[in-house]
């Protein structure tokens, strides 16, 4: 908890990721714990403001800029508004609900996977009988996700959800915590939900991708159900 602690944990995770990638090897157990403490940059806009009046945060922003190349830095900065850590007890409760709904395994999609906490908290019995596809738009989070879970068979796609080719009516379960905001995704298609706000877009596309009788279980704001739109 706390902005400074989260920043330090994120920086340590980035350093560990760079080391693992450079040496082309799986993370050690200690490095894995470091990678899992990455919480993203949601709520940490000061991390990208080297002109901040708070000199300590200005120094942190400079340090982060030095650690990341241009593409990674821009991708991380763009995630400030909607990259938020989901607490594990919330994820565990969602998996319990999914099991009570009757899900016993199958094809699973996580459309905004972050570093993969929904995958990491998946009950062992479900993991043993499921294939998982995970999509993440942020470059850093996506590489962390790949390092942590691709070696265990997770199909990791580092790309925007709206631009990721996925088969309609294919998945048995879509689960996760979708990005939320009063803005739209870059989808120029004729999909009926293409102009929805981003959180509702994720629901619309998830429903297209899920087979009849499948489950879509996503965290969103009360605005989704309280909206005036059908």
PDB file of C-alpha atoms in Angstrom:
ATOM      1  CA  UNK A   1       0.000   0.000   0.000  1.00  0.00           C
ATOM      2  CA  UNK A   2       1.076   3.623  -0.458  1.00  0.00           C
ATOM      3  CA  UNK A   3       2.270   5.333  -3.622  1.00  0.00           C
ATOM      4  CA  UNK A   4       5.980   5.193  -2.766  1.00  0.00           C
ATOM      5  CA  UNK A   5       5.850   1.496  -1.857  1.00  0.00           C
ATOM      6  CA  UNK A   6       4.009   0.691  -5.084  1.00  0.00           C
ATOM      7  CA  UNK A   7       6.477   2.713  -7.139  1.00  0.00           C
ATOM      8  CA  UNK A   8       9.440   0.933  -5.545  1.00  0.00           C
ATOM      9  CA  UNK A   9       7.812  -2.473  -6.075  1.00  0.00           C
ATOM     10  CA  UNK A  10       7.097  -1.633  -9.711  1.00  0.00           C
ATOM     11  CA  UNK A  11      10.664  -0.499 -10.276  1.00  0.00           C
ATOM     12  CA  UNK A  12      12.043  -3.670  -8.705  1.00  0.00           C
ATOM     13  CA  UNK A  13       9.760  -5.753 -10.946  1.00  0.00           C
ATOM     14  CA  UNK A  14      10.937  -3.892 -14.059  1.00  0.00           C
ATOM     15  CA  UNK A  15      14.573  -4.456 -13.093  1.00  0.00           C
ATOM     16  CA  UNK A  16      13.915  -8.176 -12.515  1.00  0.00           C
ATOM     17  CA  UNK A  17      12.070  -8.475 -15.828  1.00  0.00           C
ATOM     18  CA  UNK A  18      14.929  -6.855 -17.738  1.00  0.00           C
ATOM     19  CA  UNK A  19      17.422  -9.208 -16.088  1.00  0.00           C
ATOM     20  CA  UNK A  20      15.351 -12.317 -16.881  1.00  0.00           C
ATOM     21  CA  UNK A  21      14.772 -11.232 -20.485  1.00  0.00           C
ATOM     22  CA  UNK A  22      18.434 -10.358 -21.040  1.00  0.00           C
ATOM     23  CA  UNK A  23      19.551 -13.751 -19.742  1.00  0.00           C
ATOM     24  CA  UNK A  24      16.762 -15.584 -21.613  1.00  0.00           C
ATOM     25  CA  UNK A  25      15.778 -17.782 -18.680  1.00  0.00           C
ATOM     26  CA  UNK A  26      12.778 -18.354 -16.412  1.00  0.00           C
ATOM     27  CA  UNK A  27      12.619 -16.279 -13.211  1.00  0.00           C
ATOM     28  CA  UNK A  28      13.916 -17.721  -9.970  1.00  0.00           C
ATOM     29  CA  UNK A  29      11.364 -18.117  -7.131  1.00  0.00           C
ATOM     30  CA  UNK A  30      12.640 -14.864  -5.575  1.00  0.00           C
ATOM     31  CA  UNK A  31      12.399 -13.026  -8.904  1.00  0.00           C
ATOM     32  CA  UNK A  32       8.919 -14.444  -9.423  1.00  0.00           C
ATOM     33  CA  UNK A  33       7.802 -12.937  -6.101  1.00  0.00           C
ATOM     34  CA  UNK A  34       9.283  -9.610  -7.197  1.00  0.00           C
ATOM     35  CA  UNK A  35       7.471  -9.741 -10.544  1.00  0.00           C
ATOM     36  CA  UNK A  36       4.170 -10.552  -8.845  1.00  0.00           C
ATOM     37  CA  UNK A  37       4.391  -7.395  -6.707  1.00  0.00           C
ATOM     38  CA  UNK A  38       4.055  -5.223  -9.807  1.00  0.00           C
ATOM     39  CA  UNK A  39       0.768  -3.324  -9.477  1.00  0.00           C
ATOM     40  CA  UNK A  40       0.926  -1.123 -12.571  1.00  0.00           C
ATOM     41  CA  UNK A  41       0.842   2.664 -12.812  1.00  0.00           C
ATOM     42  CA  UNK A  42      -2.833   3.331 -12.133  1.00  0.00           C
ATOM     43  CA  UNK A  43      -3.118   6.138  -9.602  1.00  0.00           C
ATOM     44  CA  UNK A  44       0.603   6.987  -9.874  1.00  0.00           C
ATOM     45  CA  UNK A  45       0.639   9.885 -12.386  1.00  0.00           C
ATOM     46  CA  UNK A  46       3.517  11.543 -10.497  1.00  0.00           C
ATOM     47  CA  UNK A  47       5.716   8.713 -11.773  1.00  0.00           C
ATOM     48  CA  UNK A  48       5.671  10.425 -15.173  1.00  0.00           C
ATOM     49  CA  UNK A  49       6.116  14.060 -14.143  1.00  0.00           C
ATOM     50  CA  UNK A  50       9.809  15.024 -13.894  1.00  0.00           C
ATOM     51  CA  UNK A  51       8.718  18.655 -13.421  1.00  0.00           C
ATOM     52  CA  UNK A  52       6.760  17.874 -10.234  1.00  0.00           C
ATOM     53  CA  UNK A  53       7.078  20.393  -7.403  1.00  0.00           C
ATOM     54  CA  UNK A  54       7.731  17.466  -5.058  1.00  0.00           C
ATOM     55  CA  UNK A  55      11.434  16.897  -5.725  1.00  0.00           C
ATOM     56  CA  UNK A  56      11.360  13.292  -4.516  1.00  0.00           C
ATOM     57  CA  UNK A  57       8.683  12.401  -7.050  1.00  0.00           C
ATOM     58  CA  UNK A  58      10.472  14.362  -9.764  1.00  0.00           C
ATOM     59  CA  UNK A  59      13.540  12.225  -9.065  1.00  0.00           C
ATOM     60  CA  UNK A  60      11.474   9.040  -9.222  1.00  0.00           C
ATOM     61  CA  UNK A  61      10.012  10.110 -12.563  1.00  0.00           C
ATOM     62  CA  UNK A  62      13.520  10.723 -13.916  1.00  0.00           C
ATOM     63  CA  UNK A  63      14.658   7.319 -12.660  1.00  0.00           C
ATOM     64  CA  UNK A  64      11.727   5.567 -14.326  1.00  0.00           C
ATOM     65  CA  UNK A  65      12.393   7.428 -17.582  1.00  0.00           C
ATOM     66  CA  UNK A  66      15.990   6.227 -17.540  1.00  0.00           C
ATOM     67  CA  UNK A  67      14.934   2.603 -16.966  1.00  0.00           C
ATOM     68  CA  UNK A  68      12.429   2.369 -19.838  1.00  0.00           C
ATOM     69  CA  UNK A  69      12.837   2.812 -23.562  1.00  0.00           C
ATOM     70  CA  UNK A  70      10.531   5.241 -25.354  1.00  0.00           C
ATOM     71  CA  UNK A  71       7.889   2.666 -26.313  1.00  0.00           C
ATOM     72  CA  UNK A  72       7.685   1.094 -22.843  1.00  0.00           C
ATOM     73  CA  UNK A  73       7.590   4.496 -21.145  1.00  0.00           C
ATOM     74  CA  UNK A  74       4.796   5.785 -23.356  1.00  0.00           C
ATOM     75  CA  UNK A  75       2.793   2.575 -22.928  1.00  0.00           C
ATOM     76  CA  UNK A  76       3.187   2.728 -19.140  1.00  0.00           C
ATOM     77  CA  UNK A  77       2.234   6.423 -19.043  1.00  0.00           C
ATOM     78  CA  UNK A  78      -0.894   5.698 -21.097  1.00  0.00           C
ATOM     79  CA  UNK A  79      -1.989   3.101 -18.528  1.00  0.00           C
ATOM     80  CA  UNK A  80      -2.228   5.564 -15.606  1.00  0.00           C
ATOM     81  CA  UNK A  81      -5.991   6.078 -15.950  1.00  0.00           C
ATOM     82  CA  UNK A  82      -7.119   2.452 -16.037  1.00  0.00           C
ATOM     83  CA  UNK A  83      -4.345   0.121 -14.871  1.00  0.00           C
ATOM     84  CA  UNK A  84      -5.515  -0.813 -11.391  1.00  0.00           C
ATOM     85  CA  UNK A  85      -4.511  -3.764  -9.253  1.00  0.00           C
ATOM     86  CA  UNK A  86      -7.303  -6.179  -8.319  1.00  0.00           C
ATOM     87  CA  UNK A  87      -6.973  -7.502  -4.781  1.00  0.00           C
ATOM     88  CA  UNK A  88      -6.556 -11.260  -4.660  1.00  0.00           C
ATOM     89  CA  UNK A  89      -9.451 -11.856  -2.244  1.00  0.00           C
ATOM     90  CA  UNK A  90     -11.783 -10.272  -4.822  1.00  0.00           C
ATOM     91  CA  UNK A  91     -10.386 -12.532  -7.535  1.00  0.00           C
ATOM     92  CA  UNK A  92     -10.751 -15.605  -5.334  1.00  0.00           C
ATOM     93  CA  UNK A  93     -14.393 -14.705  -4.635  1.00  0.00           C
ATOM     94  CA  UNK A  94     -15.051 -14.451  -8.371  1.00  0.00           C
ATOM     95  CA  UNK A  95     -13.557 -17.895  -8.982  1.00  0.00           C
ATOM     96  CA  UNK A  96     -15.725 -19.278  -6.185  1.00  0.00           C
ATOM     97  CA  UNK A  97     -18.777 -17.735  -7.834  1.00  0.00           C
ATOM     98  CA  UNK A  98     -17.797 -19.164 -11.229  1.00  0.00           C
ATOM     99  CA  UNK A  99     -17.577 -22.639  -9.708  1.00  0.00           C
ATOM    100  CA  UNK A 100     -20.965 -22.210  -8.030  1.00  0.00           C
ATOM    101  CA  UNK A 101     -22.390 -21.252 -11.435  1.00  0.00           C
ATOM    102  CA  UNK A 102     -21.292 -24.696 -12.596  1.00  0.00           C
ATOM    103  CA  UNK A 103     -18.022 -23.965 -14.430  1.00  0.00           C
ATOM    104  CA  UNK A 104     -15.671 -26.952 -14.174  1.00  0.00           C
ATOM    105  CA  UNK A 105     -13.116 -26.023 -16.845  1.00  0.00           C
ATOM    106  CA  UNK A 106     -12.836 -25.177 -20.508  1.00  0.00           C
ATOM    107  CA  UNK A 107     -11.596 -22.369 -22.719  1.00  0.00           C
ATOM    108  CA  UNK A 108     -10.964 -19.256 -20.607  1.00  0.00           C
ATOM    109  CA  UNK A 109     -10.287 -15.687 -21.765  1.00  0.00           C
ATOM    110  CA  UNK A 110      -8.883 -12.879 -19.605  1.00  0.00           C
ATOM    111  CA  UNK A 111      -9.278  -9.766 -21.825  1.00  0.00           C
ATOM    112  CA  UNK A 112      -7.433  -7.224 -19.620  1.00  0.00           C
ATOM    113  CA  UNK A 113      -5.006  -9.504 -17.850  1.00  0.00           C
ATOM    114  CA  UNK A 114      -2.431  -7.135 -16.361  1.00  0.00           C
ATOM    115  CA  UNK A 115       0.335  -9.342 -14.959  1.00  0.00           C
ATOM    116  CA  UNK A 116      -2.072 -12.263 -14.576  1.00  0.00           C
ATOM    117  CA  UNK A 117      -3.457 -12.323 -11.029  1.00  0.00           C
ATOM    118  CA  UNK A 118      -6.753 -13.847 -12.210  1.00  0.00           C
ATOM    119  CA  UNK A 119      -4.702 -16.653 -13.737  1.00  0.00           C
ATOM    120  CA  UNK A 120      -2.458 -17.041 -10.691  1.00  0.00           C
ATOM    121  CA  UNK A 121      -5.447 -17.278  -8.333  1.00  0.00           C
ATOM    122  CA  UNK A 122      -7.315 -19.771 -10.513  1.00  0.00           C
ATOM    123  CA  UNK A 123      -8.256 -22.872  -8.490  1.00  0.00           C
ATOM    124  CA  UNK A 124      -5.983 -25.803  -9.305  1.00  0.00           C
ATOM    125  CA  UNK A 125      -8.868 -28.054 -10.349  1.00  0.00           C
ATOM    126  CA  UNK A 126     -10.018 -25.488 -12.915  1.00  0.00           C
ATOM    127  CA  UNK A 127      -6.483 -24.782 -14.135  1.00  0.00           C
ATOM    128  CA  UNK A 128      -5.917 -28.490 -14.730  1.00  0.00           C
ATOM    129  CA  UNK A 129      -8.979 -28.702 -16.983  1.00  0.00           C
ATOM    130  CA  UNK A 130      -8.756 -25.344 -18.778  1.00  0.00           C
ATOM    131  CA  UNK A 131      -6.868 -23.612 -21.569  1.00  0.00           C
ATOM    132  CA  UNK A 132      -6.282 -19.912 -20.945  1.00  0.00           C
ATOM    133  CA  UNK A 133      -5.887 -16.984 -23.352  1.00  0.00           C
ATOM    134  CA  UNK A 134      -4.754 -13.689 -21.793  1.00  0.00           C
ATOM    135  CA  UNK A 135      -4.799 -10.287 -23.515  1.00  0.00           C
ATOM    136  CA  UNK A 136      -2.975  -7.228 -22.179  1.00  0.00           C
ATOM    137  CA  UNK A 137      -2.443  -3.896 -23.930  1.00  0.00           C
ATOM    138  CA  UNK A 138       0.399  -2.493 -21.805  1.00  0.00           C
ATOM    139  CA  UNK A 139       3.833  -3.566 -23.011  1.00  0.00           C
ATOM    140  CA  UNK A 140       5.422  -3.893 -19.575  1.00  0.00           C
ATOM    141  CA  UNK A 141       2.485  -5.709 -17.993  1.00  0.00           C
ATOM    142  CA  UNK A 142       2.227  -7.952 -21.040  1.00  0.00           C
ATOM    143  CA  UNK A 143       5.864  -8.975 -20.835  1.00  0.00           C
ATOM    144  CA  UNK A 144       5.530  -9.658 -17.125  1.00  0.00           C
ATOM    145  CA  UNK A 145       2.426 -11.719 -17.880  1.00  0.00           C
ATOM    146  CA  UNK A 146       4.311 -13.674 -20.535  1.00  0.00           C
ATOM    147  CA  UNK A 147       7.293 -14.298 -18.255  1.00  0.00           C
ATOM    148  CA  UNK A 148       5.089 -15.483 -15.400  1.00  0.00           C
ATOM    149  CA  UNK A 149       2.518 -17.626 -17.209  1.00  0.00           C
ATOM    150  CA  UNK A 150       3.434 -18.420 -20.823  1.00  0.00           C
ATOM    151  CA  UNK A 151       5.826 -21.206 -19.670  1.00  0.00           C
ATOM    152  CA  UNK A 152       2.775 -22.912 -18.108  1.00  0.00           C
ATOM    153  CA  UNK A 153       0.754 -22.950 -21.318  1.00  0.00           C
ATOM    154  CA  UNK A 154      -1.093 -19.614 -21.193  1.00  0.00           C
ATOM    155  CA  UNK A 155      -1.583 -18.079 -24.647  1.00  0.00           C
ATOM    156  CA  UNK A 156      -0.455 -14.484 -24.011  1.00  0.00           C
ATOM    157  CA  UNK A 157      -1.371 -11.720 -26.487  1.00  0.00           C
ATOM    158  CA  UNK A 158       0.237  -8.308 -25.875  1.00  0.00           C
ATOM    159  CA  UNK A 159      -2.136  -6.131 -27.884  1.00  0.00           C
ATOM    160  CA  UNK A 160      -5.321  -4.048 -27.532  1.00  0.00           C
ATOM    161  CA  UNK A 161      -8.389  -6.241 -26.928  1.00  0.00           C
ATOM    162  CA  UNK A 162     -10.240  -4.635 -29.828  1.00  0.00           C
ATOM    163  CA  UNK A 163      -7.418  -5.519 -32.262  1.00  0.00           C
ATOM    164  CA  UNK A 164      -6.739  -9.061 -31.041  1.00  0.00           C
ATOM    165  CA  UNK A 165      -8.068 -11.715 -33.455  1.00  0.00           C
ATOM    166  CA  UNK A 166     -10.179 -14.146 -31.440  1.00  0.00           C
ATOM    167  CA  UNK A 167     -12.917 -16.566 -32.590  1.00  0.00           C
ATOM    168  CA  UNK A 168     -16.542 -15.685 -31.910  1.00  0.00           C
ATOM    169  CA  UNK A 169     -18.619 -18.053 -29.745  1.00  0.00           C
ATOM    170  CA  UNK A 170     -15.490 -19.949 -28.706  1.00  0.00           C
ATOM    171  CA  UNK A 171     -14.795 -19.347 -25.030  1.00  0.00           C
ATOM    172  CA  UNK A 172     -16.565 -21.042 -22.144  1.00  0.00           C
ATOM    173  CA  UNK A 173     -15.645 -18.269 -19.698  1.00  0.00           C
ATOM    174  CA  UNK A 174     -14.504 -14.659 -19.917  1.00  0.00           C
ATOM    175  CA  UNK A 175     -13.297 -13.346 -16.566  1.00  0.00           C
ATOM    176  CA  UNK A 176     -11.413 -10.279 -15.339  1.00  0.00           C
ATOM    177  CA  UNK A 177     -11.405  -6.641 -14.308  1.00  0.00           C
ATOM    178  CA  UNK A 178     -12.034  -4.454 -17.340  1.00  0.00           C
ATOM    179  CA  UNK A 179     -10.697  -0.919 -17.870  1.00  0.00           C
ATOM    180  CA  UNK A 180     -13.232   1.772 -17.054  1.00  0.00           C
ATOM    181  CA  UNK A 181     -13.668   5.288 -18.404  1.00  0.00           C
ATOM    182  CA  UNK A 182     -15.738   7.770 -20.393  1.00  0.00           C
ATOM    183  CA  UNK A 183     -13.843   7.123 -23.615  1.00  0.00           C
ATOM    184  CA  UNK A 184     -14.030   4.703 -26.498  1.00  0.00           C
ATOM    185  CA  UNK A 185     -11.651   2.121 -27.921  1.00  0.00           C
ATOM    186  CA  UNK A 186     -10.130   2.406 -31.393  1.00  0.00           C
ATOM    187  CA  UNK A 187     -12.557   0.042 -33.085  1.00  0.00           C
ATOM    188  CA  UNK A 188     -13.628   1.227 -36.551  1.00  0.00           C
ATOM    189  CA  UNK A 189     -15.732  -1.866 -37.230  1.00  0.00           C
ATOM    190  CA  UNK A 190     -19.504  -2.064 -37.570  1.00  0.00           C
ATOM    191  CA  UNK A 191     -19.881  -3.983 -34.309  1.00  0.00           C
ATOM    192  CA  UNK A 192     -22.989  -2.679 -32.524  1.00  0.00           C
ATOM    193  CA  UNK A 193     -20.949  -1.877 -29.401  1.00  0.00           C
ATOM    194  CA  UNK A 194     -17.965  -0.284 -31.221  1.00  0.00           C
ATOM    195  CA  UNK A 195     -18.827   3.197 -29.917  1.00  0.00           C
ATOM    196  CA  UNK A 196     -19.625   2.137 -26.352  1.00  0.00           C
ATOM    197  CA  UNK A 197     -17.534   3.435 -23.451  1.00  0.00           C
ATOM    198  CA  UNK A 198     -14.521   1.197 -22.930  1.00  0.00           C
ATOM    199  CA  UNK A 199     -15.970  -0.826 -20.022  1.00  0.00           C
ATOM    200  CA  UNK A 200     -19.199  -1.570 -21.892  1.00  0.00           C
ATOM    201  CA  UNK A 201     -17.211  -2.360 -25.039  1.00  0.00           C
ATOM    202  CA  UNK A 202     -15.405  -5.114 -23.141  1.00  0.00           C
ATOM    203  CA  UNK A 203     -18.753  -6.613 -22.152  1.00  0.00           C
ATOM    204  CA  UNK A 204     -20.073  -6.430 -25.722  1.00  0.00           C
ATOM    205  CA  UNK A 205     -17.041  -8.098 -27.267  1.00  0.00           C
ATOM    206  CA  UNK A 206     -16.867 -10.666 -24.467  1.00  0.00           C
ATOM    207  CA  UNK A 207     -20.449 -11.707 -25.226  1.00  0.00           C
ATOM    208  CA  UNK A 208     -19.564 -12.144 -28.906  1.00  0.00           C
ATOM    209  CA  UNK A 209     -16.572 -14.310 -28.027  1.00  0.00           C
ATOM    210  CA  UNK A 210     -18.425 -16.559 -25.565  1.00  0.00           C
ATOM    211  CA  UNK A 211     -20.320 -19.645 -26.693  1.00  0.00           C
ATOM    212  CA  UNK A 212     -24.056 -19.954 -25.968  1.00  0.00           C
ATOM    213  CA  UNK A 213     -24.381 -21.111 -22.375  1.00  0.00           C
ATOM    214  CA  UNK A 214     -20.953 -19.751 -21.437  1.00  0.00           C
ATOM    215  CA  UNK A 215     -20.165 -17.258 -18.701  1.00  0.00           C
ATOM    216  CA  UNK A 216     -19.009 -13.629 -18.774  1.00  0.00           C
ATOM    217  CA  UNK A 217     -17.897 -12.550 -15.290  1.00  0.00           C
ATOM    218  CA  UNK A 218     -16.286  -9.110 -15.234  1.00  0.00           C
ATOM    219  CA  UNK A 219     -15.737  -6.382 -12.676  1.00  0.00           C
ATOM    220  CA  UNK A 220     -17.097  -3.005 -13.711  1.00  0.00           C
ATOM    221  CA  UNK A 221     -18.563   0.158 -12.225  1.00  0.00           C
ATOM    222  CA  UNK A 222     -22.199   0.532 -11.213  1.00  0.00           C
ATOM    223  CA  UNK A 223     -22.525   2.844 -14.245  1.00  0.00           C
ATOM    224  CA  UNK A 224     -22.723  -0.192 -16.542  1.00  0.00           C
ATOM    225  CA  UNK A 225     -25.995  -1.428 -15.035  1.00  0.00           C
ATOM    226  CA  UNK A 226     -27.291   2.042 -14.151  1.00  0.00           C
ATOM    227  CA  UNK A 227     -26.863   3.474 -17.654  1.00  0.00           C
ATOM    228  CA  UNK A 228     -29.848   4.716 -19.650  1.00  0.00           C
ATOM    229  CA  UNK A 229     -28.782   2.781 -22.750  1.00  0.00           C
ATOM    230  CA  UNK A 230     -30.161  -0.629 -23.615  1.00  0.00           C
TER     231      UNK A 230
END
